[in-house]
Each structure stands twice: as structure tokens, then as C-alpha cells.
């Protein structure tokens, strides 16, 4: 069979129950879950293999900033027992090995077409199916579409003129080559000092001939104090996995993070200091568990921010450099807090230079390097750690057309909106995992992915039992969810920093915090409640296409 769509020669149409996009945590679990439910599936992934973020982000120093034992699937007790993490915060090679292990163990790869991008997905209302076109010109038709495209999968180049002119090695953190990269003797520049830049700088600094860090906004970073996991500890974790998962599901971030019910000003200044010192010594995520009101009480937040600025001053020898590294003007933790091993120490190396692009802005990239207002910095290599078009970038990277020709890019022109981050009015049978109006970037992505895939599976089972073929949330349900999201967003300090959380890093992107900030348990409860209530906030179509209230 042959067809012509969007000017492309189409190959034979393949008819399926479900198309799944993405091979990160959400996509891999979706492939497993829906295959086990007996659906015919086809999955696509732009990368050459499974792993999602961990397939792409091979940059030196890439490492998870949540405990490894928590940042992994919970749906298979067998996999929990068979896989052994070596470090508290695993590095990218180990994370990618884990994803590969799961893919092999569950035989997931055969369902994927790798190196394949989706160009368009169009809902055919008449036939009640999604038509999914690959960039290679293939057409797949499926009853359901699961977009497991991830909140951080579209890297963003900086809006600096001349990037294409650079004649040296131009490296992008999120598109790092598979081959080893040599930094020895080279003049290396890094643009970007978020979580990615910090990991790169501390790793490349000691290895480069000279390192030039182009910093615009400094980040707060806390000591990771990573550890090798001892066999006894691992055995204890494996015995206890069910309990650990239950604890994670009950925590606001869907993860094993220290929490506190203690308000900052409820204890004496001496006690505060000693709690902060202890947490700093402990490292990892301990600082987040010191006080309950870090993200709601600006005064408490500023005290903690000042504590962290002092710590920078204690490590960095040159007071002028230390001063530039101290973040000011936004609440601590309103940007994603970074964990480092030797970030601030790196600036004590004589060949590492901090260039403050707030005082001395980057004007352009030249053939030879980076031109600041004060002059040109010649480089052999320029590394971009300039972030992502977060939360919505992946869904807007291709053309998704729902009922009556409604496009996601039009629906989201004033900001993303959906019901539970899972589905959108106007887009029947189109499901998202870790969608932009769920807890997304603010909670453990693996727990959200599992929650979302399970929710979709239950919804499909319910439709099947009731002889229904298509579902979508009502506009009222979507509006009401967005009102909940927006109301909660006003209570946090998260929107007080210019970050990808609020769309501030992408020119022309609608600004605002559209992430659900009510915590993972509340989110999961909203999802569960919609199922318990018989999906009454959805409209359905019967197999014979009648509207079902
Ligand atoms: P990011 O936090 O958005 O940081 C991007 C950096 O690039 C910022 O410092 C930004 O400065 C800078 N930048 C962008 N355009 C620039 C320009 N034109 N001139 C100068 N500087 C420019 O991105 P990221 O570091 O990739 O982190 C994104 C998210 O990925 C994190 O928040 C985290 O969720 C995740 N991540 C996690 C890990 C981990 O688990 N360990 C590691 C890496 C990333 P401004 O702030 O001034 O715009």
C-alpha cells in the first residue's frame, strides 16, 4: 500500500494498538507494561539505543543527583534483586548499563525502532486512530499514543551570535560523542553553570590545559559526598526494597529524601546553625531535609542561602572569585540545587578562570573563541551546557494534531495545559508520561513514570471492559486541574528564579510555573481518585463511535 502525506512518499501503513515514543524510564516501562497487556505496540526513539537522558548525556562527570537505589524501576522485584548499584549517586555509564540491563532482561529492544524521530501525529476522528509519521516517511496507525518524551530531552543552544563560526571543537553536553574526548593541553571554554555545567567543570578543570568558565547566573551547589555502596548496605536495601518504595511514594518528591516538619524560626539561631552544619557535613540531599519552610518562607530561605554563600567563601581562595560564585537575587532551591564533589575547589586551580558574563557579557562566538565585551578569549574547544527547552520542548518538537485540527502548539501557546499532566482535551487517546502539569521535574522521574504508565494501563483496561475505544478529559476537568496547579504555584518560591522550570531560558516561551507543586503523593492520589471515580472527568467514545457520557 502506498500513500502520499505532507509531500512525502509513504511506505506501507502499519496498524497497531499503540505507538510509544521514547526509550527513557517512561517509554521503557510503557513498552513492557502494554506488551504484557497483550497490545500490539511499536516504539520509537531518536537515539541509537535505550536510556533516554542517560543515552545522550555522556559528558564527563554526568551523574544522577538522587540516590541510585531510588532512581530505578520498582515494578519488577526480580530486577530490583538482580541489579546492584555500586555508588550512592551513580555515574552515567552505570546508569546506562542499568537501562541496558533492563532492556535485555525484559527483551524490550525488539519493540523499538531507534534513530527514528516522529515528524507528525494526527488524530483521525472518523476512524478513531492516531496516524503517526516518522521523519523517514513511514506511517503507523494506532488506537493509542503514549508520548514518553521526557521533560529534558530537547537541548538548547545559547542565543549568542556566531556559534556556527567557531572553528575549534564545539561540544554539546547533551549530544556528547561516544568516543573518549581529550582535554589535555587544550584551552577549553564552558558556557553554562547549571547542574550540567557544574558536573563538567569539576571534571574537565583538572584535565584541561586551561579552563574558562563563562558564568552568567551562579548556581548554589552542595557537597555530594558520594560513597561506594558496601555489600551489607546493598543487601539491606534489597531486603527492604518494598519498604523503601513505600517511603518514596509517600514523600513529597516521590523519593528517598530527608524531610522535616521543623520550621526554620521554630528553633534557636544556634540550633539552626548546627542543623545546617550537620547537613552540610553529611552531604547529598541532607540540606533539603533541614527545615520544612525552605521554599515558602523567604526570610528562612535567605538565611540558608547566606549559609551556603559562606561555605563558598571558605573553599575558594580568591575572595573576588568567591564573590562572583555566590548566587544572589533569587531564593536557594528555586533553581535545581546542584550536588558537586569539587566544583568550588576547581576554581583554586591556577589554570581555571571564572569569567563573569553579567559584568562582561558575551557578545559573539568567533572563529577562534568567545568575544566578551572586554575582548576575545581564544579556545580550542567550547562546551555548551546551556540547558534545555524543558517540560514542553519535546511535545512541541513535532506536529501533534488532535480533534478538529487542534495542534498542541496552539493549545499551549500561552503555556502548557493538560489534565493531570496525562491527557489533553481535544487529543483523544493521546497519553503523556511525566507531562508538564504533573510533578515532572520536581519529583523522582522514575516514580512519576511508573505512576503514569500504571494510570494509563488502568484507564485502557477500564475502557476495554466497558466496550469503549477512545477517551479524553473534559475541558472543565482540564481547567480545574490547571487552576489547582496555578494556585499551588503561587505558594512557592520556585517561580522567583529565572529558570527552565518557568520557561525563562527560552526566548518567546510563555512564562510561568505550570508544574504541579503539591507533591508526589497528592498527585498520585489525584490520579488514583480519577480512576476510582470511574473516570467521570473524561468523555468516551464507544467502539461503534457513539459518544458515551
Ligand atoms: P540549566 O540549569 O538551564 O543551566 C543552563 C546554564 O546555561 C545556565 O547557567 C544559564 O545561565 C547558561 N546559559 C544559557 N544561555 C546562556 C547564554 N546565552 N550565555 C551565558 N550563559 C547561558 O541547564 P542544565 O545545567 O543542563 O540543567 C538542566 C536540568 O537538568 C537541571 O535543572 C536538572 O534537573 C537536570 N540535570 C540533572 C543532573 C543530575 O541529575 N545530576 C545533571 C544535569 C542536569 P542563566 O541561568 O543565566 O540563563
mmCIF file of N, CA and C and ligand atoms in Angstrom, residues 54 57 59 62-66 71 152 156-160 173 191-199 214-219 224 335-336 339 357-358 362 385-388 441 498-501 504-505, ligand 1:
data_model
loop_
_atom_site.group_PDB
_atom_site.id
_atom_site.type_symbol
_atom_site.label_atom_id
_atom_site.label_comp_id
_atom_site.label_asym_id
_atom_site.label_seq_id
_atom_site.Cartn_x
_atom_site.Cartn_y
_atom_site.Cartn_z
ATOM 1 N N UNK A 54 20.136 9.311 29.718
ATOM 2 C CA UNK A 54 21.434 8.685 30.009
ATOM 3 C C UNK A 54 22.078 8.097 28.762
ATOM 4 N N UNK A 57 23.372 11.991 27.465
ATOM 5 C CA UNK A 57 24.251 12.811 28.329
ATOM 6 C C UNK A 57 25.474 12.034 28.789
ATOM 7 N N UNK A 59 28.478 13.310 28.861
ATOM 8 C CA UNK A 59 29.543 14.288 29.127
ATOM 9 C C UNK A 59 30.337 13.884 30.369
ATOM 10 N N UNK A 62 28.918 13.293 34.203
ATOM 11 C CA UNK A 62 27.457 13.120 34.267
ATOM 12 C C UNK A 62 27.114 12.084 35.333
ATOM 13 N N UNK A 63 26.201 12.434 36.183
ATOM 14 C CA UNK A 63 25.919 11.604 37.361
ATOM 15 C C UNK A 63 24.544 11.978 37.879
ATOM 16 N N UNK A 64 23.828 11.029 38.414
ATOM 17 C CA UNK A 64 22.494 11.322 38.947
ATOM 18 C C UNK A 64 22.628 12.054 40.285
ATOM 19 N N UNK A 65 21.656 12.913 40.590
ATOM 20 C CA UNK A 65 21.724 13.619 41.873
ATOM 21 C C UNK A 65 20.625 13.155 42.832
ATOM 22 N N UNK A 66 20.090 11.964 42.567
ATOM 23 C CA UNK A 66 19.203 11.295 43.533
ATOM 24 C C UNK A 66 19.875 9.958 43.863
ATOM 25 N N UNK A 71 16.504 5.766 42.251
ATOM 26 C CA UNK A 71 16.347 6.245 40.875
ATOM 27 C C UNK A 71 16.376 5.040 39.941
ATOM 28 N N UNK A 152 13.242 16.768 29.774
ATOM 29 C CA UNK A 152 14.543 17.393 29.453
ATOM 30 C C UNK A 152 15.190 16.650 28.293
ATOM 31 N N UNK A 156 19.238 22.997 24.293
ATOM 32 C CA UNK A 156 19.062 24.347 23.755
ATOM 33 C C UNK A 156 20.412 25.037 23.603
ATOM 34 N N UNK A 157 20.693 25.482 22.409
ATOM 35 C CA UNK A 157 21.909 26.287 22.197
ATOM 36 C C UNK A 157 21.668 27.687 22.746
ATOM 37 N N UNK A 158 22.720 28.355 23.152
ATOM 38 C CA UNK A 158 22.532 29.725 23.640
ATOM 39 C C UNK A 158 22.235 30.670 22.477
ATOM 40 N N UNK A 159 21.500 31.722 22.781
ATOM 41 C CA UNK A 159 21.211 32.696 21.714
ATOM 42 C C UNK A 159 22.382 33.682 21.630
ATOM 43 N N UNK A 160 23.492 33.167 21.150
ATOM 44 C CA UNK A 160 24.691 34.010 21.008
ATOM 45 C C UNK A 160 25.048 34.019 19.527
ATOM 46 N N UNK A 173 26.765 19.307 25.708
ATOM 47 C CA UNK A 173 26.690 18.341 26.813
ATOM 48 C C UNK A 173 25.711 17.218 26.507
ATOM 49 N N UNK A 191 30.268 27.174 28.584
ATOM 50 C CA UNK A 191 29.186 28.154 28.804
ATOM 51 C C UNK A 191 28.076 27.426 29.537
ATOM 52 N N UNK A 192 27.693 27.969 30.697
ATOM 53 C CA UNK A 192 26.614 27.354 31.461
ATOM 54 C C UNK A 192 27.108 26.826 32.791
ATOM 55 N N UNK A 193 26.439 27.261 33.864
ATOM 56 C CA UNK A 193 26.818 26.818 35.209
ATOM 57 C C UNK A 193 25.591 26.310 35.978
ATOM 58 N N UNK A 194 24.729 25.566 35.271
ATOM 59 C CA UNK A 194 23.653 24.836 35.950
ATOM 60 C C UNK A 194 24.188 23.476 36.380
ATOM 61 N N UNK A 195 23.292 22.530 36.653
ATOM 62 C CA UNK A 195 23.732 21.193 37.123
ATOM 63 C C UNK A 195 24.716 20.574 36.143
ATOM 64 N N UNK A 196 24.451 20.718 34.851
ATOM 65 C CA UNK A 196 25.312 20.099 33.845
ATOM 66 C C UNK A 196 26.687 20.764 33.833
ATOM 67 N N UNK A 197 26.700 22.084 33.756
ATOM 68 C CA UNK A 197 27.970 22.815 33.702
ATOM 69 C C UNK A 197 28.818 22.510 34.919
ATOM 70 N N UNK A 198 28.207 22.479 36.085
ATOM 71 C CA UNK A 198 28.951 22.216 37.327
ATOM 72 C C UNK A 198 29.619 20.843 37.276
ATOM 73 N N UNK A 199 28.871 19.841 36.786
ATOM 74 C CA UNK A 199 29.460 18.500 36.697
ATOM 75 C C UNK A 199 30.624 18.485 35.709
ATOM 76 N N UNK A 214 32.400 30.503 31.463
ATOM 77 C CA UNK A 214 31.603 31.691 31.153
ATOM 78 C C UNK A 214 30.332 31.597 31.983
ATOM 79 N N UNK A 215 30.303 32.321 33.078
ATOM 80 C CA UNK A 215 29.181 32.208 34.015
ATOM 81 C C UNK A 215 28.256 33.409 33.898
ATOM 82 N N UNK A 216 26.964 33.125 33.703
ATOM 83 C CA UNK A 216 26.009 34.229 33.755
ATOM 84 C C UNK A 216 25.390 34.222 35.155
ATOM 85 N N UNK A 217 24.517 33.254 35.438
ATOM 86 C CA UNK A 217 23.932 33.202 36.783
ATOM 87 C C UNK A 217 24.617 32.099 37.586
ATOM 88 N N UNK A 218 25.225 32.435 38.722
ATOM 89 C CA UNK A 218 25.809 31.355 39.526
ATOM 90 C C UNK A 218 24.717 30.481 40.150
ATOM 91 N N UNK A 219 25.028 29.197 40.332
ATOM 92 C CA UNK A 219 24.086 28.279 40.994
ATOM 93 C C UNK A 219 24.562 28.012 42.419
ATOM 94 N N UNK A 224 28.194 16.636 47.382
ATOM 95 C CA UNK A 224 27.527 15.345 47.141
ATOM 96 C C UNK A 224 28.004 14.294 48.144
ATOM 97 N N UNK A 335 16.206 27.346 41.934
ATOM 98 C CA UNK A 335 16.822 26.642 40.808
ATOM 99 C C UNK A 335 17.112 25.262 41.332
ATOM 100 N N UNK A 336 17.199 24.323 40.436
ATOM 101 C CA UNK A 336 17.515 22.971 40.865
ATOM 102 C C UNK A 336 18.825 22.979 41.653
ATOM 103 N N UNK A 339 24.551 19.135 43.171
ATOM 104 C CA UNK A 339 25.433 18.408 44.088
ATOM 105 C C UNK A 339 26.779 18.274 43.399
ATOM 106 N N UNK A 357 29.921 36.782 33.076
ATOM 107 C CA UNK A 357 29.240 37.328 31.885
ATOM 108 C C UNK A 357 28.096 38.269 32.247
ATOM 109 N N UNK A 358 27.886 38.496 33.528
ATOM 110 C CA UNK A 358 26.928 39.545 33.895
ATOM 111 C C UNK A 358 27.629 40.900 33.813
ATOM 112 N N UNK A 362 28.949 38.123 27.030
ATOM 113 C CA UNK A 362 29.404 37.508 25.783
ATOM 114 C C UNK A 362 28.741 38.279 24.648
ATOM 115 N N UNK A 385 26.811 23.959 27.890
ATOM 116 C CA UNK A 385 25.996 23.319 28.935
ATOM 117 C C UNK A 385 24.848 24.282 29.218
ATOM 118 N N UNK A 386 24.161 24.635 28.140
ATOM 119 C CA UNK A 386 23.226 25.761 28.198
ATOM 120 C C UNK A 386 21.761 25.323 28.359
ATOM 121 N N UNK A 387 21.552 24.087 28.784
ATOM 122 C CA UNK A 387 20.222 23.683 29.213
ATOM 123 C C UNK A 387 19.308 23.183 28.106
ATOM 124 N N UNK A 388 18.032 23.187 28.436
ATOM 125 C CA UNK A 388 17.019 22.513 27.612
ATOM 126 C C UNK A 388 15.792 23.390 27.427
ATOM 127 N N UNK A 441 9.565 17.789 36.855
ATOM 128 C CA UNK A 441 10.946 17.999 37.279
ATOM 129 C C UNK A 441 11.112 18.038 38.796
ATOM 130 N N UNK A 498 14.771 32.812 37.581
ATOM 131 C CA UNK A 498 14.633 32.714 36.119
ATOM 132 C C UNK A 498 15.229 31.370 35.677
ATOM 133 N N UNK A 499 14.380 30.362 35.573
ATOM 134 C CA UNK A 499 14.874 29.017 35.274
ATOM 135 C C UNK A 499 14.033 28.359 34.189
ATOM 136 N N UNK A 500 14.470 27.167 33.801
ATOM 137 C CA UNK A 500 13.696 26.398 32.821
ATOM 138 C C UNK A 500 12.377 25.927 33.428
ATOM 139 N N UNK A 501 12.297 25.860 34.762
ATOM 140 C CA UNK A 501 11.024 25.487 35.403
ATOM 141 C C UNK A 501 9.912 26.438 34.950
ATOM 142 N N UNK A 504 11.879 30.510 31.546
ATOM 143 C CA UNK A 504 12.611 31.772 31.371
ATOM 144 C C UNK A 504 13.805 31.641 30.433
ATOM 145 N N UNK A 505 14.268 30.401 30.206
ATOM 146 C CA UNK A 505 15.514 30.236 29.440
ATOM 147 C C UNK A 505 15.297 30.126 27.935
HETATM 148 P P1 LIG B 1 20.234 24.897 33.182
HETATM 149 O O1 LIG B 1 20.067 24.611 34.618
HETATM 150 O O2 LIG B 1 19.106 25.503 32.449
HETATM 151 O O3 LIG B 1 21.545 25.773 33.038
HETATM 152 C C1 LIG B 1 21.901 26.334 31.812
HETATM 153 C C2 LIG B 1 23.062 27.249 32.036
HETATM 154 O O4 LIG B 1 23.445 27.835 30.799
HETATM 155 C C3 LIG B 1 22.728 28.402 32.982
HETATM 156 O O5 LIG B 1 23.840 28.655 33.796
HETATM 157 C C4 LIG B 1 22.481 29.551 32.008
HETATM 158 O O6 LIG B 1 22.669 30.824 32.553
HETATM 159 C C5 LIG B 1 23.528 29.238 30.970
HETATM 160 N N1 LIG B 1 23.248 29.919 29.712
HETATM 161 C C6 LIG B 1 22.242 29.681 28.845
HETATM 162 N N2 LIG B 1 22.307 30.539 27.807
HETATM 163 C C7 LIG B 1 23.385 31.332 28.034
HETATM 164 C C8 LIG B 1 23.976 32.413 27.342
HETATM 165 N N3 LIG B 1 23.455 32.853 26.194
HETATM 166 N N4 LIG B 1 25.067 32.997 27.874
HETATM 167 C C9 LIG B 1 25.590 32.558 29.033
HETATM 168 N N5 LIG B 1 25.070 31.549 29.740
HETATM 169 C C10 LIG B 1 23.983 30.936 29.251
HETATM 170 O O7 LIG B 1 20.607 23.550 32.362
HETATM 171 P P2 LIG B 1 21.378 22.260 32.877
HETATM 172 O O8 LIG B 1 22.552 22.609 33.673
HETATM 173 O O9 LIG B 1 21.560 21.400 31.690
HETATM 174 O O10 LIG B 1 20.349 21.593 33.850
HETATM 175 C C11 LIG B 1 19.001 21.412 33.448
HETATM 176 C C12 LIG B 1 18.364 20.399 34.368
HETATM 177 O O11 LIG B 1 18.836 19.097 34.034
HETATM 178 C C13 LIG B 1 18.673 20.548 35.822
HETATM 179 O O12 LIG B 1 17.901 21.545 36.427
HETATM 180 C C14 LIG B 1 18.385 19.171 36.327
HETATM 181 O O13 LIG B 1 17.025 18.987 36.527
HETATM 182 C C15 LIG B 1 18.833 18.303 35.175
HETATM 183 N N6 LIG B 1 20.195 17.803 35.394
HETATM 184 C C16 LIG B 1 20.359 16.900 36.377
HETATM 185 C C17 LIG B 1 21.591 16.400 36.616
HETATM 186 C C18 LIG B 1 21.758 15.383 37.672
HETATM 187 O O14 LIG B 1 20.887 14.629 37.976
HETATM 188 N N7 LIG B 1 22.872 15.313 38.271
HETATM 189 C C19 LIG B 1 22.699 16.820 35.902
HETATM 190 C C20 LIG B 1 22.492 17.754 34.898
HETATM 191 C C21 LIG B 1 21.238 18.236 34.653
HETATM 192 P P3 LIG B 1 21.399 31.644 33.098
HETATM 193 O O15 LIG B 1 20.921 30.863 34.277
HETATM 194 O O16 LIG B 1 21.892 32.989 33.386
HETATM 195 O O17 LIG B 1 20.365 31.620 31.991
#
